[in-house]
mmCIF file of C-alpha atoms in Angstrom:
data_model
loop_
_atom_site.group_PDB
_atom_site.id
_atom_site.type_symbol
_atom_site.label_atom_id
_atom_site.label_comp_id
_atom_site.label_asym_id
_atom_site.label_seq_id
_atom_site.Cartn_x
_atom_site.Cartn_y
_atom_site.Cartn_z
ATOM 1 C CA MET A 1 175.773 69.963 31.627
ATOM 2 C CA LEU A 2 178.223 72.755 33.298
ATOM 3 C CA GLY A 3 175.855 75.132 30.902
ATOM 4 C CA THR A 4 172.347 73.835 31.880
ATOM 5 C CA LEU A 5 173.068 73.932 35.734
ATOM 6 C CA LEU A 6 174.564 77.705 35.440
ATOM 7 C CA GLY A 7 171.911 78.400 33.482
ATOM 8 C CA THR A 8 168.835 76.599 35.792
ATOM 9 C CA THR A 9 170.631 78.373 38.633
ATOM 10 C CA VAL A 10 170.371 81.920 36.990
ATOM 11 C CA ALA A 11 166.691 81.086 35.928
ATOM 12 C CA HIS A 12 166.154 80.304 39.809
ATOM 13 C CA HIS A 13 167.651 83.227 41.482
ATOM 14 C CA TYR A 14 165.435 85.597 38.478
ATOM 15 C CA GLN A 15 162.170 83.854 39.635
ATOM 16 C CA ARG A 16 163.115 84.378 43.248
ATOM 17 C CA LYS A 17 163.544 88.057 42.844
ATOM 18 C CA SER A 18 160.547 88.266 40.360
ATOM 19 C CA THR A 19 158.505 86.414 43.324
ATOM 20 C CA ARG A 20 159.865 88.821 45.593
ATOM 21 C CA LEU A 21 158.804 91.762 44.006
ATOM 22 C CA ALA A 22 155.437 90.818 43.089
ATOM 23 C CA ALA A 23 154.524 90.016 46.661
ATOM 24 C CA GLU A 24 155.974 93.348 47.806
ATOM 25 C CA ILE A 25 153.964 95.407 45.177
ATOM 26 C CA GLU A 26 150.830 93.052 46.572
ATOM 27 C CA ARG A 27 151.466 94.479 49.884
ATOM 28 C CA ALA A 28 152.116 97.805 49.120
ATOM 29 C CA GLU A 29 148.532 97.706 47.277
ATOM 30 C CA ARG A 30 147.006 95.995 49.984
ATOM 31 C CA LEU A 31 148.513 98.839 52.626
ATOM 32 C CA ARG A 32 147.171 101.496 50.471
ATOM 33 C CA GLN A 33 143.696 99.682 50.220
ATOM 34 C CA GLU A 34 143.511 99.689 53.791
ATOM 35 C CA ARG A 35 144.588 103.228 54.165
ATOM 36 C CA LEU A 36 142.304 104.107 51.840
ATOM 37 C CA ASP A 37 139.393 102.575 54.179
ATOM 38 C CA ALA A 38 140.174 104.000 57.418
ATOM 39 C CA TYR A 39 140.696 107.448 55.561
ATOM 40 C CA ALA A 40 136.728 107.053 54.183
ATOM 41 C CA ALA A 41 135.996 105.554 57.488
ATOM 42 C CA TYR A 42 137.376 108.177 59.062
ATOM 43 C CA GLY A 43 135.837 110.979 57.311
ATOM 44 C CA GLY A 44 132.147 109.941 57.377
ATOM 45 C CA ALA A 45 132.590 109.174 61.054
ATOM 46 C CA LEU A 46 133.637 112.792 61.714
ATOM 47 C CA MET A 47 130.849 113.929 59.739
ATOM 48 C CA ASP A 48 128.465 111.491 61.602
ATOM 49 C CA TYR A 49 129.391 113.101 64.235
ATOM 50 C CA ARG A 50 129.395 116.688 63.262
ATOM 51 C CA ARG A 51 125.809 116.084 62.356
ATOM 52 C CA GLY A 52 124.964 114.108 66.340
ATOM 53 C CA VAL A 53 126.665 117.410 68.125
ATOM 54 C CA MET A 54 124.502 119.702 66.247
ATOM 55 C CA ASP A 55 121.525 118.278 66.406
ATOM 56 C CA ARG A 56 122.602 118.258 70.200
ATOM 57 C CA TRP A 57 123.208 121.954 69.910
ATOM 58 C CA TYR A 58 120.090 123.032 67.929
ATOM 59 C CA ALA A 59 117.353 120.450 70.699
ATOM 60 C CA GLU A 60 119.800 122.269 73.830
ATOM 61 C CA TRP A 61 118.925 125.595 72.029
ATOM 62 C CA ASP A 62 115.526 125.232 70.710
ATOM 63 C CA ASN A 63 114.364 124.010 74.565
ATOM 64 C CA HIS A 64 113.146 120.381 73.465
ATOM 65 C CA PRO A 65 112.241 118.408 75.990
ATOM 66 C CA GLU A 66 114.838 116.973 78.184
ATOM 67 C CA ASP A 67 114.282 113.585 77.429
ATOM 68 C CA ASP A 68 115.455 114.259 73.503
ATOM 69 C CA ARG A 69 118.173 116.354 74.821
ATOM 70 C CA LEU A 70 119.547 113.632 76.802
ATOM 71 C CA SER A 71 119.069 110.923 74.231
ATOM 72 C CA LEU A 72 121.056 113.434 71.596
ATOM 73 C CA ARG A 73 124.161 113.662 74.626
ATOM 74 C CA ARG A 74 124.238 110.306 74.843
ATOM 75 C CA LYS A 75 124.115 109.206 71.086
ATOM 76 C CA SER A 76 127.135 112.820 70.264
ATOM 77 C CA TYR A 77 129.007 111.087 72.842
ATOM 78 C CA GLU A 78 128.342 107.685 70.713
ATOM 79 C CA LEU A 79 129.450 109.010 67.514
ATOM 80 C CA ARG A 80 132.604 110.873 69.518
ATOM 81 C CA THR A 81 133.567 107.129 70.008
ATOM 82 C CA ALA A 82 133.298 105.939 66.603
ATOM 83 C CA ALA A 83 135.596 109.005 65.689
ATOM 84 C CA GLN A 84 138.124 108.811 68.033
ATOM 85 C CA GLU A 85 138.270 104.836 66.840
ATOM 86 C CA ALA A 86 138.393 105.757 63.256
ATOM 87 C CA MET A 87 141.452 108.492 63.901
ATOM 88 C CA PHE A 88 143.030 105.860 65.698
ATOM 89 C CA ARG A 89 142.784 102.983 62.826
ATOM 90 C CA VAL A 90 144.307 106.193 60.598
ATOM 91 C CA GLU A 91 147.074 107.104 62.863
ATOM 92 C CA LEU A 92 148.366 103.627 63.291
ATOM 93 C CA LEU A 93 148.300 103.137 59.176
ATOM 94 C CA THR A 94 149.250 106.425 57.866
ATOM 95 C CA ASP A 95 153.362 107.364 57.649
ATOM 96 C CA SER A 96 152.731 110.829 57.023
ATOM 97 C CA GLN A 97 153.041 113.267 60.662
ATOM 98 C CA ALA A 98 151.289 116.041 58.460
ATOM 99 C CA LEU A 99 148.080 113.591 57.832
ATOM 100 C CA VAL A 100 147.624 112.778 61.706
ATOM 101 C CA ASP A 101 147.713 116.282 62.504
ATOM 102 C CA LYS A 102 145.070 117.129 59.932
ATOM 103 C CA ALA A 103 142.953 113.891 61.629
ATOM 104 C CA ARG A 104 142.965 115.480 65.235
ATOM 105 C CA ALA A 105 142.650 119.490 63.919
ATOM 106 C CA ALA A 106 139.578 117.698 62.205
ATOM 107 C CA LEU A 107 138.106 116.058 65.530
ATOM 108 C CA THR A 108 139.211 119.138 67.858
ATOM 109 C CA GLU A 109 136.895 121.381 65.277
ATOM 110 C CA VAL A 110 134.362 119.077 65.671
ATOM 111 C CA GLU A 111 134.257 118.130 69.787
ATOM 112 C CA THR A 112 134.475 122.568 70.272
ATOM 113 C CA MET A 113 131.188 123.347 68.342
ATOM 114 C CA TYR A 114 128.793 122.477 71.131
ATOM 115 C CA GLU A 115 130.648 125.428 73.198
ATOM 116 C CA LYS A 116 129.480 127.941 71.109
ATOM 117 C CA ARG A 117 126.833 129.826 72.858
ATOM 118 C CA ASP A 118 125.402 131.575 70.521
ATOM 119 C CA ARG A 119 123.963 131.042 66.783
ATOM 120 C CA LYS A 120 126.360 133.206 64.965
ATOM 121 C CA ALA A 121 129.497 131.947 66.732
ATOM 122 C CA PHE A 122 127.951 127.896 66.356
ATOM 123 C CA ALA A 123 127.315 128.554 62.533
ATOM 124 C CA GLU A 124 130.897 129.899 62.128
ATOM 125 C CA ARG A 125 131.898 126.031 64.176
ATOM 126 C CA ARG A 126 129.915 124.551 62.079
ATOM 127 C CA ALA A 127 131.496 126.359 58.989
ATOM 128 C CA SER A 128 135.108 125.302 60.182
ATOM 129 C CA SER A 129 134.774 122.346 61.433
ATOM 130 C CA LYS A 130 133.362 121.231 57.530
ATOM 131 C CA ALA A 131 136.477 122.938 56.504
ATOM 132 C CA ALA A 132 138.800 120.769 58.656
ATOM 133 C CA ILE A 133 137.042 117.165 57.881
ATOM 134 C CA TYR A 134 137.601 118.103 54.004
ATOM 135 C CA ALA A 135 141.108 119.358 54.493
ATOM 136 C CA PHE A 136 141.879 115.852 55.866
ATOM 137 C CA VAL A 137 140.047 114.223 52.893
ATOM 138 C CA THR A 138 142.258 116.230 50.963
ATOM 139 C CA ALA A 139 145.304 115.319 52.945
ATOM 140 C CA SER A 140 144.226 112.055 53.030
ATOM 141 C CA ARG A 141 143.809 111.987 48.799
ATOM 142 C CA SER A 142 147.808 113.392 48.664
ATOM 143 C CA ALA A 143 148.984 110.600 51.154
ATOM 144 C CA LEU A 144 147.388 107.980 49.210
ATOM 145 C CA ASP A 145 148.681 109.249 45.664
ATOM 146 C CA SER A 146 151.924 109.769 47.237
ATOM 147 C CA GLY A 147 152.294 106.225 48.246
ATOM 148 C CA GLY A 148 151.470 107.076 52.197
ATOM 149 C CA THR A 149 154.720 108.273 52.984
ATOM 150 C CA GLY A 150 155.720 111.268 54.917
ATOM 151 C CA SER A 151 158.180 112.473 57.482
ATOM 152 C CA ARG A 152 157.173 110.363 60.399
ATOM 153 C CA SER A 153 159.222 107.994 62.244
ATOM 154 C CA ARG A 154 158.120 104.531 63.615
ATOM 155 C CA ASP A 155 157.722 105.806 67.292
ATOM 156 C CA GLY A 156 155.576 108.799 65.668
ATOM 157 C CA SER A 157 158.303 111.511 66.165
ATOM 158 C CA ARG A 158 159.358 113.454 62.864
#
């Protein structure tokens, strides 16, 4: 009788431990998937915003009608808002300060594209903004491969 009771207790202990481990693995995979979705959405939002800024710049410098320029300005603002919202989601989901820094740098690169006043400087900014977006995507892949852990504490400090 004592052996049966002891066996049942030990089996119960290991079953609880196994269930806890399975739940942790499931939670980690769900977080990884959320991060993947957020990182991909942010990369896409940045590319959309970049395209909107480029359209706006060309409309301005090629002297399109005022209505077109106004419409493209509004569209670029909407795309910027979408990119910022996607960036906030990245910031909320990642533990990597380096990834947050790359996300912010990519957004800044796209935001400052419009400021360039000649075609050569604008072309350089187009290239650097695209490179910054790809740098974010590469860093995202690394963060996902490493389990998403980084050196950022809960309050965002290092």
